[in-house]
Amino acid sequence: MAIKLSMIVAALCFLPAAIAFTGHRHFARPSSALSATRKPIIAGNWKMNPRSREEAEELAKCAAEATQAGTPGDVILCVPHPYMETVQRAIAGTKVKMAAQGIFFEDSGAFTGSVSSCMVKSMGCEYVLAGHSERRTIFRDDDSSINRKVRKALNNGLKVILCCGESFEEYNSGLADVVCRIELAKDLKGVTKEELKNIVIAYEPCWAIGTGLTCDPATAQKVHKGIRLWFAGKYGFEAAEQIQIQYGGSVTPETVGELMKMSDIDGCLVGGASLDGEKFAKIINYDQ
């Protein structure tokens, strides 16, 4: 962690010049101008849960039943690979879409334990997660491999939910915005403006995932706005206004409403609460 922090601090030395070069200052416009064009997106990340196919089917049915014509936006379930066929049957004919929790960056080959974008697409997935904090920390996914996974998913016709976010130490050091910009720059290398229509960003402060700690809406909004400004500098104002940015970090039925009132928060990546059918239904149909 000390090494990572030192690298970030070093990068800070170049940040003012980078901001000037990419023109961030010219894009500090209110997000409300075009926010109506961004559709809310709620995703439930089941992680390595539940324990049985029957439980997975029940959770999928609950999400499908909760997703009605009046549901504010899109609903996605990030499903463990063994349950994909079961979940796809349960959500067939509904607004709910399915995502893979991860892929490898090759189409096939001698890569025991891995799955490809071709495989999950054939199972009915429309989205794939990339760069989740647990993949970065526990499984040591680095930005280079995350970028290759993003590119592979896009090349094979999948949409990507790309996660970024800081540790508690980085948050306390005031580096949340810098960490997100560094990760985005590396993970989206080679992604064009036209391809952004297939990218969703999920800001997930690592310290608020599965800990019960909550990043308050105002703080989350500040980081989300910084992310949008990065997109404005990199891809232009119109692209920045259209990119969907989710918040992920101990989202509950009690917190989702205030989060969704923020002008730059376009949805939520929900962890633990997505494993409770009743709670996830309330999050899906949050008060607007």
mmCIF file of C-alpha atoms in Angstrom:
data_model
loop_
_atom_site.group_PDB
_atom_site.id
_atom_site.type_symbol
_atom_site.label_atom_id
_atom_site.label_comp_id
_atom_site.label_asym_id
_atom_site.label_seq_id
_atom_site.Cartn_x
_atom_site.Cartn_y
_atom_site.Cartn_z
ATOM 1 C CA MET A 1 0.000 0.000 0.000
ATOM 2 C CA ALA A 2 2.857 2.379 0.808
ATOM 3 C CA ILE A 3 4.308 1.773 -2.661
ATOM 4 C CA LYS A 4 0.973 2.479 -4.324
ATOM 5 C CA LEU A 5 0.540 5.692 -2.344
ATOM 6 C CA SER A 6 4.014 6.888 -3.276
ATOM 7 C CA MET A 7 3.239 6.283 -6.940
ATOM 8 C CA ILE A 8 0.013 8.255 -6.649
ATOM 9 C CA VAL A 9 1.752 11.125 -4.886
ATOM 10 C CA ALA A 10 4.324 11.173 -7.676
ATOM 11 C CA ALA A 11 1.517 11.287 -10.222
ATOM 12 C CA LEU A 12 0.052 14.291 -8.397
ATOM 13 C CA CYS A 13 3.083 16.298 -9.435
ATOM 14 C CA PHE A 14 1.945 16.006 -13.040
ATOM 15 C CA LEU A 15 -1.780 16.437 -12.391
ATOM 16 C CA PRO A 16 -2.068 20.229 -12.920
ATOM 17 C CA ALA A 17 -0.374 19.963 -16.300
ATOM 18 C CA ALA A 18 -2.534 16.991 -17.216
ATOM 19 C CA ILE A 19 -5.686 18.885 -16.286
ATOM 20 C CA ALA A 20 -4.632 21.857 -18.377
ATOM 21 C CA PHE A 21 -3.724 19.641 -21.318
ATOM 22 C CA THR A 22 -7.009 17.751 -21.351
ATOM 23 C CA GLY A 23 -9.037 20.890 -20.904
ATOM 24 C CA HIS A 24 -10.956 19.914 -17.752
ATOM 25 C CA ARG A 25 -11.393 23.555 -16.804
ATOM 26 C CA HIS A 26 -13.422 24.190 -19.930
ATOM 27 C CA PHE A 27 -15.950 21.505 -19.031
ATOM 28 C CA ALA A 28 -16.929 22.521 -15.500
ATOM 29 C CA ARG A 29 -20.593 22.875 -16.500
ATOM 30 C CA PRO A 30 -23.640 21.748 -14.496
ATOM 31 C CA SER A 31 -24.418 18.087 -15.049
ATOM 32 C CA SER A 32 -28.148 18.842 -15.054
ATOM 33 C CA ALA A 33 -27.879 20.268 -18.590
ATOM 34 C CA LEU A 34 -28.124 16.893 -20.303
ATOM 35 C CA SER A 35 -28.708 14.559 -17.342
ATOM 36 C CA ALA A 36 -32.168 13.678 -18.666
ATOM 37 C CA THR A 37 -30.449 11.706 -21.435
ATOM 38 C CA ARG A 38 -28.830 9.334 -18.911
ATOM 39 C CA LYS A 39 -30.959 6.359 -17.979
ATOM 40 C CA PRO A 40 -30.638 5.096 -14.391
ATOM 41 C CA ILE A 41 -29.008 1.681 -14.059
ATOM 42 C CA ILE A 42 -29.239 -0.589 -11.000
ATOM 43 C CA ALA A 43 -27.008 -3.674 -10.937
ATOM 44 C CA GLY A 44 -26.952 -6.424 -8.340
ATOM 45 C CA ASN A 45 -23.565 -8.086 -7.899
ATOM 46 C CA TRP A 46 -24.111 -11.464 -6.257
ATOM 47 C CA LYS A 47 -20.362 -12.138 -5.947
ATOM 48 C CA MET A 48 -19.782 -15.774 -4.850
ATOM 49 C CA ASN A 49 -23.402 -16.211 -3.819
ATOM 50 C CA PRO A 50 -25.890 -17.819 -3.337
ATOM 51 C CA ARG A 51 -25.003 -21.370 -2.385
ATOM 52 C CA SER A 52 -27.459 -23.203 -4.628
ATOM 53 C CA ARG A 53 -29.085 -23.027 -8.047
ATOM 54 C CA GLU A 54 -32.520 -22.963 -6.408
ATOM 55 C CA GLU A 55 -31.636 -19.845 -4.414
ATOM 56 C CA ALA A 56 -30.253 -18.181 -7.538
ATOM 57 C CA GLU A 57 -33.469 -18.897 -9.411
ATOM 58 C CA GLU A 58 -35.552 -17.408 -6.605
ATOM 59 C CA LEU A 59 -33.449 -14.247 -6.474
ATOM 60 C CA ALA A 60 -33.701 -13.825 -10.238
ATOM 61 C CA LYS A 61 -37.473 -14.281 -10.151
ATOM 62 C CA CYS A 62 -37.763 -11.689 -7.373
ATOM 63 C CA ALA A 63 -35.786 -9.175 -9.435
ATOM 64 C CA ALA A 64 -37.884 -9.916 -12.525
ATOM 65 C CA GLU A 65 -41.140 -9.473 -10.590
ATOM 66 C CA ALA A 66 -39.914 -6.214 -9.069
ATOM 67 C CA THR A 67 -38.954 -4.783 -12.453
ATOM 68 C CA GLN A 68 -42.184 -3.363 -13.824
ATOM 69 C CA ALA A 69 -43.093 -0.790 -16.454
ATOM 70 C CA GLY A 70 -42.694 2.000 -13.901
ATOM 71 C CA THR A 71 -39.209 0.939 -12.793
ATOM 72 C CA PRO A 72 -36.934 4.006 -13.177
ATOM 73 C CA GLY A 73 -34.197 2.419 -15.296
ATOM 74 C CA ASP A 74 -32.305 -0.692 -16.343
ATOM 75 C CA VAL A 75 -31.772 -3.619 -13.973
ATOM 76 C CA ILE A 76 -28.805 -5.975 -14.271
ATOM 77 C CA LEU A 77 -27.858 -9.108 -12.351
ATOM 78 C CA CYS A 78 -24.136 -9.955 -12.106
ATOM 79 C CA VAL A 79 -24.318 -13.705 -11.815
ATOM 80 C CA PRO A 80 -21.800 -16.474 -10.959
ATOM 81 C CA HIS A 81 -21.038 -18.565 -14.042
ATOM 82 C CA PRO A 82 -22.714 -21.812 -12.856
ATOM 83 C CA TYR A 83 -26.086 -20.063 -12.489
ATOM 84 C CA MET A 84 -26.244 -18.231 -15.812
ATOM 85 C CA GLU A 85 -28.544 -20.642 -17.628
ATOM 86 C CA THR A 86 -30.924 -20.787 -14.663
ATOM 87 C CA VAL A 87 -31.013 -17.022 -14.279
ATOM 88 C CA GLN A 88 -31.444 -16.428 -18.006
ATOM 89 C CA ARG A 89 -34.549 -18.614 -18.003
ATOM 90 C CA ALA A 90 -35.942 -16.820 -14.958
ATOM 91 C CA ILE A 91 -35.555 -13.327 -16.448
ATOM 92 C CA ALA A 92 -36.560 -14.196 -20.014
ATOM 93 C CA GLY A 93 -39.106 -11.737 -21.393
ATOM 94 C CA THR A 94 -38.464 -9.149 -18.658
ATOM 95 C CA LYS A 95 -36.475 -5.918 -18.464
ATOM 96 C CA VAL A 96 -33.764 -7.583 -16.355
ATOM 97 C CA LYS A 97 -30.414 -8.159 -18.074
ATOM 98 C CA MET A 98 -27.548 -10.446 -17.097
ATOM 99 C CA ALA A 99 -23.874 -9.681 -16.570
ATOM 100 C CA ALA A 100 -20.853 -11.882 -16.039
ATOM 101 C CA GLN A 101 -18.734 -11.082 -12.997
ATOM 102 C CA GLY A 102 -15.552 -11.435 -15.012
ATOM 103 C CA ILE A 103 -13.839 -12.830 -18.094
ATOM 104 C CA PHE A 104 -10.326 -13.633 -19.292
ATOM 105 C CA PHE A 105 -8.811 -11.642 -22.152
ATOM 106 C CA GLU A 106 -8.428 -14.581 -24.543
ATOM 107 C CA ASP A 107 -11.183 -16.233 -26.595
ATOM 108 C CA SER A 108 -10.071 -19.801 -25.875
ATOM 109 C CA GLY A 109 -7.051 -21.891 -25.001
ATOM 110 C CA ALA A 110 -5.177 -23.602 -22.179
ATOM 111 C CA PHE A 111 -6.330 -21.283 -19.388
ATOM 112 C CA THR A 112 -7.726 -23.614 -16.736
ATOM 113 C CA GLY A 113 -10.402 -22.039 -14.554
ATOM 114 C CA SER A 114 -11.033 -19.094 -16.881
ATOM 115 C CA VAL A 115 -14.001 -18.148 -19.041
ATOM 116 C CA SER A 116 -14.078 -16.030 -22.183
ATOM 117 C CA SER A 117 -16.299 -13.211 -23.373
ATOM 118 C CA CYS A 118 -17.557 -15.530 -26.146
ATOM 119 C CA MET A 119 -18.697 -18.069 -23.557
ATOM 120 C CA VAL A 120 -20.645 -15.663 -21.351
ATOM 121 C CA LYS A 121 -22.193 -13.951 -24.371
ATOM 122 C CA SER A 122 -23.440 -17.335 -25.591
ATOM 123 C CA MET A 123 -25.114 -17.785 -22.182
ATOM 124 C CA GLY A 124 -27.123 -14.602 -22.604
ATOM 125 C CA CYS A 125 -24.921 -12.031 -20.895
ATOM 126 C CA GLU A 126 -25.084 -8.479 -22.216
ATOM 127 C CA TYR A 127 -22.656 -6.975 -19.693
ATOM 128 C CA VAL A 128 -19.464 -7.941 -17.905
ATOM 129 C CA LEU A 129 -17.853 -6.502 -14.773
ATOM 130 C CA ALA A 130 -14.228 -5.385 -14.975
ATOM 131 C CA GLY A 131 -11.864 -3.950 -12.393
ATOM 132 C CA HIS A 132 -13.956 -4.727 -9.316
ATOM 133 C CA SER A 133 -12.017 -3.964 -6.139
ATOM 134 C CA GLU A 134 -12.109 -7.604 -5.021
ATOM 135 C CA ARG A 135 -10.569 -8.677 -8.316
ATOM 136 C CA ARG A 136 -7.901 -6.000 -7.969
ATOM 137 C CA THR A 137 -6.986 -6.757 -4.356
ATOM 138 C CA ILE A 138 -7.665 -10.472 -3.817
ATOM 139 C CA PHE A 139 -6.872 -11.779 -7.306
ATOM 140 C CA ARG A 140 -4.265 -9.145 -8.197
ATOM 141 C CA ASP A 141 -5.852 -7.969 -11.439
ATOM 142 C CA ASP A 142 -3.712 -5.052 -12.578
ATOM 143 C CA ASP A 143 -4.698 -2.204 -14.871
ATOM 144 C CA SER A 144 -3.000 -3.786 -17.870
ATOM 145 C CA SER A 145 -5.036 -6.987 -17.616
ATOM 146 C CA ILE A 146 -8.206 -5.023 -16.849
ATOM 147 C CA ASN A 147 -7.665 -2.980 -19.995
ATOM 148 C CA ARG A 148 -7.232 -6.155 -22.048
ATOM 149 C CA LYS A 149 -10.473 -7.541 -20.595
ATOM 150 C CA VAL A 150 -12.317 -4.308 -21.385
ATOM 151 C CA ARG A 151 -11.048 -4.387 -24.956
ATOM 152 C CA LYS A 152 -11.899 -8.069 -25.400
ATOM 153 C CA ALA A 153 -15.433 -7.582 -24.081
ATOM 154 C CA LEU A 154 -16.059 -4.597 -26.350
ATOM 155 C CA ASN A 155 -14.599 -6.379 -29.366
ATOM 156 C CA ASN A 156 -16.961 -9.300 -28.784
ATOM 157 C CA GLY A 157 -20.076 -7.160 -28.451
ATOM 158 C CA LEU A 158 -20.476 -6.994 -24.676
ATOM 159 C CA LYS A 159 -21.052 -3.903 -22.569
ATOM 160 C CA VAL A 160 -18.658 -3.271 -19.677
ATOM 161 C CA ILE A 161 -19.288 -2.086 -16.129
ATOM 162 C CA LEU A 162 -15.836 -0.753 -15.234
ATOM 163 C CA CYS A 163 -15.145 -0.252 -11.539
ATOM 164 C CA CYS A 164 -12.764 2.265 -10.016
ATOM 165 C CA GLY A 165 -12.199 3.515 -6.500
ATOM 166 C CA GLU A 166 -9.823 4.189 -3.661
ATOM 167 C CA SER A 167 -8.782 2.425 -0.461
ATOM 168 C CA PHE A 168 -9.520 3.858 2.990
ATOM 169 C CA GLU A 169 -5.930 5.052 3.302
ATOM 170 C CA GLU A 170 -6.135 6.790 -0.057
ATOM 171 C CA TYR A 171 -9.499 8.308 0.870
ATOM 172 C CA ASN A 172 -8.100 9.711 4.114
ATOM 173 C CA SER A 173 -5.174 11.130 2.146
ATOM 174 C CA GLY A 174 -7.541 13.026 -0.154
ATOM 175 C CA LEU A 175 -6.602 10.924 -3.185
ATOM 176 C CA ALA A 176 -9.991 9.543 -4.248
ATOM 177 C CA ASP A 177 -10.248 11.727 -7.351
ATOM 178 C CA VAL A 178 -6.660 11.061 -8.380
ATOM 179 C CA VAL A 179 -6.942 7.283 -7.946
ATOM 180 C CA CYS A 180 -10.090 7.164 -10.079
ATOM 181 C CA ARG A 181 -8.529 9.228 -12.855
ATOM 182 C CA ILE A 182 -5.388 7.095 -12.935
ATOM 183 C CA GLU A 183 -7.386 3.853 -13.069
ATOM 184 C CA LEU A 184 -9.718 5.183 -15.765
ATOM 185 C CA ALA A 185 -6.824 6.393 -17.915
ATOM 186 C CA LYS A 186 -5.148 2.975 -17.775
ATOM 187 C CA ASP A 187 -8.234 0.778 -17.954
ATOM 188 C CA LEU A 188 -9.808 2.645 -20.897
ATOM 189 C CA LYS A 189 -6.632 2.829 -22.963
ATOM 190 C CA GLY A 190 -7.560 2.450 -26.619
ATOM 191 C CA VAL A 191 -11.315 2.875 -26.011
ATOM 192 C CA THR A 192 -12.793 5.330 -28.495
ATOM 193 C CA LYS A 193 -15.485 7.946 -28.011
ATOM 194 C CA GLU A 194 -17.860 5.854 -30.117
ATOM 195 C CA GLU A 195 -17.294 2.827 -27.845
ATOM 196 C CA LEU A 196 -18.310 4.720 -24.709
ATOM 197 C CA LYS A 197 -21.960 3.882 -25.405
ATOM 198 C CA ASN A 198 -21.027 0.372 -24.250
ATOM 199 C CA ILE A 199 -19.232 1.494 -21.078
ATOM 200 C CA VAL A 200 -20.733 2.053 -17.625
ATOM 201 C CA ILE A 201 -18.533 3.325 -14.787
ATOM 202 C CA ALA A 202 -19.021 2.167 -11.213
ATOM 203 C CA TYR A 203 -17.325 4.244 -8.529
ATOM 204 C CA GLU A 204 -16.791 1.973 -5.553
ATOM 205 C CA PRO A 205 -14.866 3.329 -2.574
ATOM 206 C CA CYS A 206 -13.191 0.121 -1.452
ATOM 207 C CA TRP A 207 -13.520 1.018 2.212
ATOM 208 C CA ALA A 208 -17.338 1.097 1.900
ATOM 209 C CA ILE A 209 -17.743 -2.337 0.303
ATOM 210 C CA GLY A 210 -19.097 -4.997 2.640
ATOM 211 C CA THR A 211 -17.949 -3.024 5.667
ATOM 212 C CA GLY A 212 -21.169 -1.271 6.584
ATOM 213 C CA LEU A 213 -19.364 2.050 6.206
ATOM 214 C CA THR A 214 -21.101 4.467 3.853
ATOM 215 C CA CYS A 215 -19.739 7.174 1.639
ATOM 216 C CA ASP A 216 -22.243 9.994 2.164
ATOM 217 C CA PRO A 217 -24.117 11.211 -0.956
ATOM 218 C CA ALA A 218 -22.361 14.596 -1.078
ATOM 219 C CA THR A 219 -18.914 12.980 -1.013
ATOM 220 C CA ALA A 220 -19.936 10.399 -3.609
ATOM 221 C CA GLN A 221 -21.332 13.183 -5.802
ATOM 222 C CA LYS A 222 -18.030 15.066 -5.612
ATOM 223 C CA VAL A 223 -16.091 12.034 -6.846
ATOM 224 C CA HIS A 224 -18.665 11.286 -9.538
ATOM 225 C CA LYS A 225 -18.405 14.846 -10.785
ATOM 226 C CA GLY A 226 -14.629 14.491 -10.919
ATOM 227 C CA ILE A 227 -15.005 11.324 -12.971
ATOM 228 C CA ARG A 228 -17.356 13.092 -15.367
ATOM 229 C CA LEU A 229 -14.886 15.957 -15.720
ATOM 230 C CA TRP A 230 -12.171 13.447 -16.585
ATOM 231 C CA PHE A 231 -14.375 12.090 -19.373
ATOM 232 C CA ALA A 232 -15.026 15.642 -20.551
ATOM 233 C CA GLY A 233 -11.312 16.299 -20.860
ATOM 234 C CA LYS A 234 -10.617 12.967 -22.536
ATOM 235 C CA TYR A 235 -13.640 12.533 -24.788
ATOM 236 C CA GLY A 236 -15.515 15.860 -24.818
ATOM 237 C CA PHE A 237 -18.460 17.365 -22.969
ATOM 238 C CA GLU A 238 -21.199 15.494 -24.843
ATOM 239 C CA ALA A 239 -19.591 12.116 -24.151
ATOM 240 C CA ALA A 240 -19.094 13.037 -20.497
ATOM 241 C CA GLU A 241 -22.749 13.958 -20.118
ATOM 242 C CA GLN A 242 -23.876 10.676 -21.626
ATOM 243 C CA ILE A 243 -21.654 8.287 -19.656
ATOM 244 C CA GLN A 244 -23.516 6.452 -16.878
ATOM 245 C CA ILE A 245 -21.725 6.481 -13.515
ATOM 246 C CA GLN A 246 -22.949 4.156 -10.770
ATOM 247 C CA TYR A 247 -22.161 4.292 -7.081
ATOM 248 C CA GLY A 248 -21.242 1.070 -5.305
ATOM 249 C CA GLY A 249 -20.561 0.699 -1.600
ATOM 250 C CA SER A 250 -23.011 -0.795 0.929
ATOM 251 C CA VAL A 251 -26.072 0.511 -0.930
ATOM 252 C CA THR A 252 -29.315 -0.199 0.957
ATOM 253 C CA PRO A 253 -33.016 0.624 0.538
ATOM 254 C CA GLU A 254 -32.453 3.363 3.115
ATOM 255 C CA THR A 255 -29.552 5.047 1.289
ATOM 256 C CA VAL A 256 -30.412 4.607 -2.402
ATOM 257 C CA GLY A 257 -32.922 7.469 -2.575
ATOM 258 C CA GLU A 258 -30.530 10.167 -1.399
ATOM 259 C CA LEU A 259 -27.742 8.819 -3.590
ATOM 260 C CA MET A 260 -29.955 8.898 -6.681
ATOM 261 C CA LYS A 261 -30.855 12.543 -6.031
ATOM 262 C CA MET A 262 -27.263 13.532 -6.788
ATOM 263 C CA SER A 263 -26.861 15.020 -10.270
ATOM 264 C CA ASP A 264 -23.880 12.864 -11.309
ATOM 265 C CA ILE A 265 -24.987 9.551 -9.783
ATOM 266 C CA ASP A 266 -26.827 7.537 -12.424
ATOM 267 C CA GLY A 267 -27.352 4.271 -10.612
ATOM 268 C CA CYS A 268 -25.976 1.824 -8.080
ATOM 269 C CA LEU A 269 -23.876 -1.334 -8.062
ATOM 270 C CA VAL A 270 -25.445 -3.242 -5.183
ATOM 271 C CA GLY A 271 -23.691 -5.998 -3.266
ATOM 272 C CA GLY A 272 -25.134 -7.588 -0.130
ATOM 273 C CA ALA A 273 -28.606 -6.081 -0.481
ATOM 274 C CA SER A 274 -29.016 -7.727 -3.906
ATOM 275 C CA LEU A 275 -29.050 -11.112 -2.137
ATOM 276 C CA ASP A 276 -32.270 -10.167 -0.351
ATOM 277 C CA GLY A 277 -35.152 -10.178 -2.804
ATOM 278 C CA GLU A 278 -37.272 -7.721 -0.826
ATOM 279 C CA LYS A 279 -34.441 -5.258 -0.251
ATOM 280 C CA PHE A 280 -33.283 -5.366 -3.863
ATOM 281 C CA ALA A 281 -36.861 -4.795 -5.053
ATOM 282 C CA LYS A 282 -36.992 -1.611 -2.957
ATOM 283 C CA ILE A 283 -33.678 -0.455 -4.401
ATOM 284 C CA ILE A 284 -34.842 -1.154 -7.958
ATOM 285 C CA ASN A 285 -37.979 0.908 -7.349
ATOM 286 C CA TYR A 286 -36.385 3.687 -5.313
ATOM 287 C CA ASP A 287 -38.361 6.864 -4.656
ATOM 288 C CA GLN A 288 -37.668 9.354 -7.424
#
